[in-house]
Amino acid sequence: MEHVWQAFELVFTPYVLGVVLASALFGLFVGSIPGLTATMATALLVPVTFVMDPVPAIACMATATAMAIFAGDIPGALLRIPGTPASAAYCDEAYTMTCNGEAEKVLGAGLVFSVVGGLFGVIVLVTTAPALAEVALKFSSFEYFWLVLLGLTCAVFISPGRPAKGLASLFFGLLISTVGFENPAAYPRFTFGSEQLMSGFQLTPVMIGMFALSEVIRYAVSNDTPLQPIKQGIGRIFQGQWGLMKQYKMPVLRGSVLGTIVGALPGTGADIAAWISYGLSKRFSKTPEKFGKGHIEGIIESGAANNSALASAWIPALVFGIPGDSITAIVIGVLYLKGMNPGPTIFIENPQNIYAVFIVFFLANLLMIPLGWMAIKTAKNVLRVPRSVLMPIILLFCVVGSFAINNSVFDVGVMLAFGLIAYAMEANDFPIAPTILGLVLGGMLEQNFVTSMIKADGHFSAFFARPIAGSLGVATLLVWFSPLFLGWWRRRRAAAAA
Amino acid sequence: MTWRPLTALLFFLSAHLAGAAEYPVRPITFVVPWGAGGGTDSVARIIASILERDLGKPVNVVNRIGGSGVVGHQAIVSARPDGYTIGMITSEIGMMHHQGLTTLTGASFTPLGLINYDPTAIQVRTDAPYKDFKDFLEVLKANPGKLKGSGTAQGGSWHVSFTGILSELKIPTNAFVWVPSASNAAGLLDLVAGGVDFVAGSHPEGRSLIDAGKVRSLVIFDDQPSGLYPHVPTGVQTVGLHWEIGAWRGIGAPKNLPKEIEARLQAAVKKAYDSKEYQDFMKQRGFGLRWAAPADFARYMETADAHLGQVMKSIGLTK
Amino acid sequence: MRLNDTVSGGLLLALGTVLVIHTRSFPASPGQELGPGLFPALVGGGLALCGLRFLWCGLRQPGDPWLTMEEWVRRPHMVRNFAVVIADLIFYALVVDTVGFFLTAAIFLSALFLTFGVRHRWIPVLAVCVTLGMHFAFYTILHVPLPWGWLEGIAW
């Protein structure tokens, strides 16, 4: 208990609180700009932390990333430009709600349920970190393979309209992911001799092109401005959120739990958590037909999931020094620099420091409420800007955002190409979200499939031989075949009744 | 009328350019061929911040990732040789061209100094049955194709280094199966999860899991014991093998740098290496400190290159 | 541009087939049983199956026209808008490294403002302010190395 008091003393100093506030504002800024990821926000903070004590240094990173992931929802909802890949899963849904004049509801829900998910993840981190980290260590390529397959399955649930179109879009995304040199065989595929294509297609320019550029093109070729109805502005953000919380108890809980688990696994992070929980939300919803037409349920669940994943990614990082995602990879480096070497002993050697980190996590998530409210209030002014002025500025953001990810003009070309492809796809009713998901997960799917096959000397039965892998495998197959089975069951019942 | 500000601007510009004040007069770009957050990136960011103080102008770290480092290395070489673009060169430069991925070699750069070297080490699970590296090799020889190793991509630095060690010890290189991994951390995770039997990599990469008691290091291929784990026997001690291929990082610039700028940068890099800040940083992170002056650095790259080429050819990775 | 099921199915089938054939030319990976071609071939197979499904649906609705152009294609000023957006992006990508961010971005924005009908006297003000703001946010705060190009002499 003594350590806890020491931790409070470490955190509640004007300096640390000042650092938390400044990095929160920085995180909001970076997250809301398309093309800049939460990872980048953290990397930029590294030199700043060189001069800091351990607690403010870690506080700085924890706060900035939590804010950045939430802030990614704002441009997604208002302009259809997901600020971070984690927001891409429900970007369309949120934008549809904005177009229906429900901007305050969707942004408020994004904020409130980010906080709820974030707090859930932190509580898990505080209470069960060592135990959960041991479980995470049991995941090898077999388990990841099934998890990724489960994630991909969600693409088919997410997509509105004909499933075959969603499937084709998914395969297209997987195809894009195979371009380049980064595959298990280290063989340059589909690069056509281009050095730039050796690295394959970066997610960010593809995502910006497919969501944002296609939207600008649609504006350019239509008379009716798509965002017209939202002139009414954003009123009370928090109104009705408690009602939503009561109405969607289960989705919030499911999203938080799923986000925490996926986040705690090294190698999967907030973005995958958001996709899977959005898919599950539709799958288990009582009203799946409302999805895609501006329905809040999926946004609540996946919004909670991506922020809880963010907190739980620290579990393997703190306990074993294993990065849960690219953000914690940076954090681990900083931990070593500050002499807080990650490992099971971190809880014994410097308990006051680790408690201080936990306190900062709570603080950051609570701080999100007032700061997020401010950010939404500021961002709503965007909607007052005339479309004819806003669209060119968005386009310049698309260009600079694509450039920023790898500092290369090539990615601007990639953005343009995928913007045109997405425009053509949507004109033909092919959903674009599955393509993005395919690109996100394609590399992992292949990596884990091929390495598993190598390890198993080519025997497919090995995919079911380990307990966790076997359970995940059976679960995946059940999700696949349950519609068939349910259909057969209903027909049989109907036949019996007749 | 509107032209007046523009002409003023142009005049200002030409005056500025003609003045040729002492190098550097504007920010320097520091290219890193690997992603933000990795080991190379963190070393680059600290070096950049020290160089910045010495040179008096911002040194901006720019990540140019992709193609196993090809894209970033190419970005350094093809930059204008004016001293305003420098960057990190990593061990992969000695391997990529053997695979036919690029025409770049270590000789395509103006070397400014080697700043880090981490030797190859072999890690296994703590509960693995091998007493030491010799024991491990006996098991490997007795069960060809049964043990699985990981730690890098197919044809990555640790894959090639481990294979090279085996062939030096006259053990058939197909005695093990290489399971490609996206990073050394991913390989170590798979090791702990029971997916593979050993991981080749450096000590700083394995550090957190070694400290956590999940993984132990059998051997390190260096002439002196590891700074992090001095009790781990060296390659010379266990199997009598002197092996100097590992992961290294150096700083380089495009070819044909003006002489005075080259001298200025070399001095700055040496000074940064010697700074207390850099030395402390590397010790904290557990990265191996090793300095080689530009000429020695160039020579080292050349020998490593030839050596790697031989090994890669023997396992059919060359083009 | 709207394709009917027959045409889009045919295209997907062709793409999938080409993929499967092309991946057969990938070399085997030394020491690995599964070569680099396996995964793309599976993806190609998936695309081809989706294509077959569309073909099947399409052939059962023979009345559907193969290609329906959207309405905007017949309106000159919308075609112009479309062309300006695309041309502007290509322009930016081609010249930004030589000319530098400031001038390129200002021209890029002005062209779009003009096309979308912003009042003429506002265009220079907006273009300059947005360019400067953007540069401050990305270059100064976020350290994104936006190219200076011709203005290298005044770089800060």
Short mmCIF file of C-alpha atoms in Angstrom, two decimals, chain A residues 39 43-44 46-47 50 134 136-141 144 181-186 188 195-196 198-199 202 266 319-323 326 329-330 332-334 336-339 341-344 405-408 447 450-451 454-457 466, chain B residues 36-38 41-42 45-46 49 61-71 74 99 101-103 145 148 153-155 177-182 185 189-190 192-196 204 207-209 211-214 277 280-282 284-285 319:
data_model
loop_
_atom_site.label_atom_id
_atom_site.label_comp_id
_atom_site.label_asym_id
_atom_site.label_seq_id
_atom_site.Cartn_x
_atom_site.Cartn_y
_atom_site.Cartn_z
CA THR A 39 2.75 4.71 -33.83
CA ALA A 43 8.03 7.67 -32.31
CA LEU A 44 8.04 11.46 -32.42
CA VAL A 46 10.97 9.37 -28.15
CA PRO A 47 13.55 12.18 -28.32
CA PHE A 50 15.26 11.41 -23.30
CA GLU A 134 1.50 -16.30 -19.64
CA ALA A 136 -0.33 -14.85 -24.53
CA LEU A 137 2.97 -16.73 -24.60
CA LYS A 138 1.12 -19.91 -25.57
CA PHE A 139 0.18 -18.46 -28.94
CA SER A 140 2.28 -19.74 -31.81
CA SER A 141 1.65 -19.50 -35.52
CA TYR A 144 -2.54 -16.87 -34.89
CA PHE A 181 9.18 -8.87 -50.92
CA GLU A 182 7.94 -9.28 -47.36
CA ASN A 183 6.60 -12.83 -47.56
CA PRO A 184 7.83 -16.04 -45.94
CA ALA A 185 9.81 -17.08 -49.00
CA ALA A 186 11.39 -13.62 -49.32
CA PRO A 188 9.70 -10.36 -54.74
CA GLU A 195 12.02 -1.00 -56.10
CA GLN A 196 9.13 0.91 -54.54
CA MET A 198 9.32 -4.28 -53.14
CA SER A 199 7.84 -3.01 -49.90
CA GLN A 202 1.42 0.57 -47.44
CA PRO A 266 1.76 -9.92 -29.30
CA VAL A 319 5.68 -8.60 -18.16
CA PHE A 320 8.01 -10.05 -20.79
CA GLY A 321 9.29 -7.12 -22.78
CA ILE A 322 7.42 -8.42 -25.81
CA PRO A 323 5.77 -5.76 -27.93
CA SER A 326 4.23 -1.32 -32.85
CA ALA A 329 7.73 -1.78 -29.24
CA ILE A 330 8.77 1.83 -28.89
CA ILE A 332 9.86 -1.05 -24.41
CA GLY A 333 12.89 0.78 -25.73
CA VAL A 334 12.06 3.72 -23.51
CA TYR A 336 15.02 0.04 -20.90
CA LEU A 337 16.47 3.52 -21.27
CA LYS A 338 14.84 4.62 -18.08
CA GLY A 339 16.18 1.62 -16.18
CA ASN A 341 13.64 -3.11 -17.47
CA PRO A 342 10.48 -4.98 -18.46
CA GLY A 343 10.14 -8.48 -17.06
CA PRO A 344 8.33 -10.27 -14.25
CA ILE A 405 3.82 7.49 -43.98
CA ASN A 406 7.04 6.69 -45.85
CA ASN A 407 8.13 10.13 -47.06
CA SER A 408 7.76 9.11 -50.64
CA GLN A 447 3.05 -15.85 -42.69
CA VAL A 450 3.28 -21.07 -44.24
CA THR A 451 5.34 -21.16 -41.06
CA ILE A 454 6.84 -25.76 -42.29
CA LYS A 455 6.78 -26.57 -38.59
CA ALA A 456 4.27 -29.36 -39.09
CA ASP A 457 6.31 -30.82 -41.95
CA ARG A 466 -2.60 -27.82 -29.85
CA ALA B 36 9.80 3.59 -36.52
CA GLY B 37 10.15 1.91 -33.14
CA GLY B 38 12.66 -0.79 -34.06
CA ASP B 41 15.29 3.43 -35.46
CA SER B 42 16.01 4.09 -31.79
CA ARG B 45 17.12 8.83 -33.22
CA ILE B 46 19.64 9.15 -30.42
CA SER B 49 19.82 14.16 -31.62
CA VAL B 61 15.07 11.14 -38.87
CA VAL B 62 13.14 9.87 -41.88
CA ASN B 63 12.02 6.24 -42.03
CA ARG B 64 12.07 4.76 -45.52
CA ILE B 65 10.97 1.20 -45.04
CA GLY B 66 10.44 -1.74 -47.30
CA GLY B 67 11.96 -4.48 -49.38
CA SER B 68 14.16 -5.73 -46.52
CA GLY B 69 15.95 -2.41 -46.37
CA VAL B 70 16.45 -1.96 -50.12
CA VAL B 71 14.26 1.14 -50.36
CA GLN B 74 18.69 3.23 -52.11
CA GLN B 99 19.88 -12.17 -53.75
CA LEU B 101 17.38 -7.48 -55.04
CA THR B 102 19.55 -4.48 -55.72
CA THR B 103 22.91 -3.49 -57.16
CA GLY B 145 15.80 -32.01 -40.56
CA LYS B 148 13.50 -26.01 -36.44
CA ALA B 153 13.08 -13.90 -42.73
CA GLN B 154 14.18 -16.55 -45.20
CA GLY B 155 17.69 -15.51 -46.22
CA VAL B 177 14.69 -26.38 -41.08
CA TRP B 178 14.43 -22.60 -41.10
CA VAL B 179 11.04 -21.16 -40.16
CA PRO B 180 10.94 -17.58 -41.46
CA SER B 181 9.73 -14.96 -39.00
CA ALA B 182 8.83 -11.33 -39.45
CA ALA B 185 10.90 -10.94 -31.44
CA LEU B 189 7.77 -15.80 -29.17
CA ASP B 190 7.38 -18.85 -31.32
CA VAL B 192 8.59 -19.82 -26.10
CA ALA B 193 5.23 -21.02 -27.45
CA GLY B 194 6.93 -24.25 -28.50
CA GLY B 195 6.70 -23.68 -32.24
CA VAL B 196 10.43 -23.82 -32.95
CA PRO B 204 19.80 -7.44 -26.90
CA ARG B 207 17.19 -9.88 -23.53
CA SER B 208 13.71 -9.49 -22.08
CA LEU B 209 12.84 -13.17 -22.41
CA ASP B 211 15.76 -12.00 -18.11
CA ALA B 212 12.26 -13.37 -17.62
CA GLY B 213 13.74 -16.87 -17.42
CA LYS B 214 11.84 -18.17 -20.46
CA GLU B 277 24.97 10.09 -23.92
CA ASP B 280 25.04 5.29 -21.83
CA PHE B 281 22.15 4.76 -24.22
CA MET B 282 23.75 1.74 -25.84
CA GLN B 284 21.14 0.72 -21.17
CA ARG B 285 19.60 -0.88 -24.24
CA LYS B 319 20.55 -15.35 -57.83
#
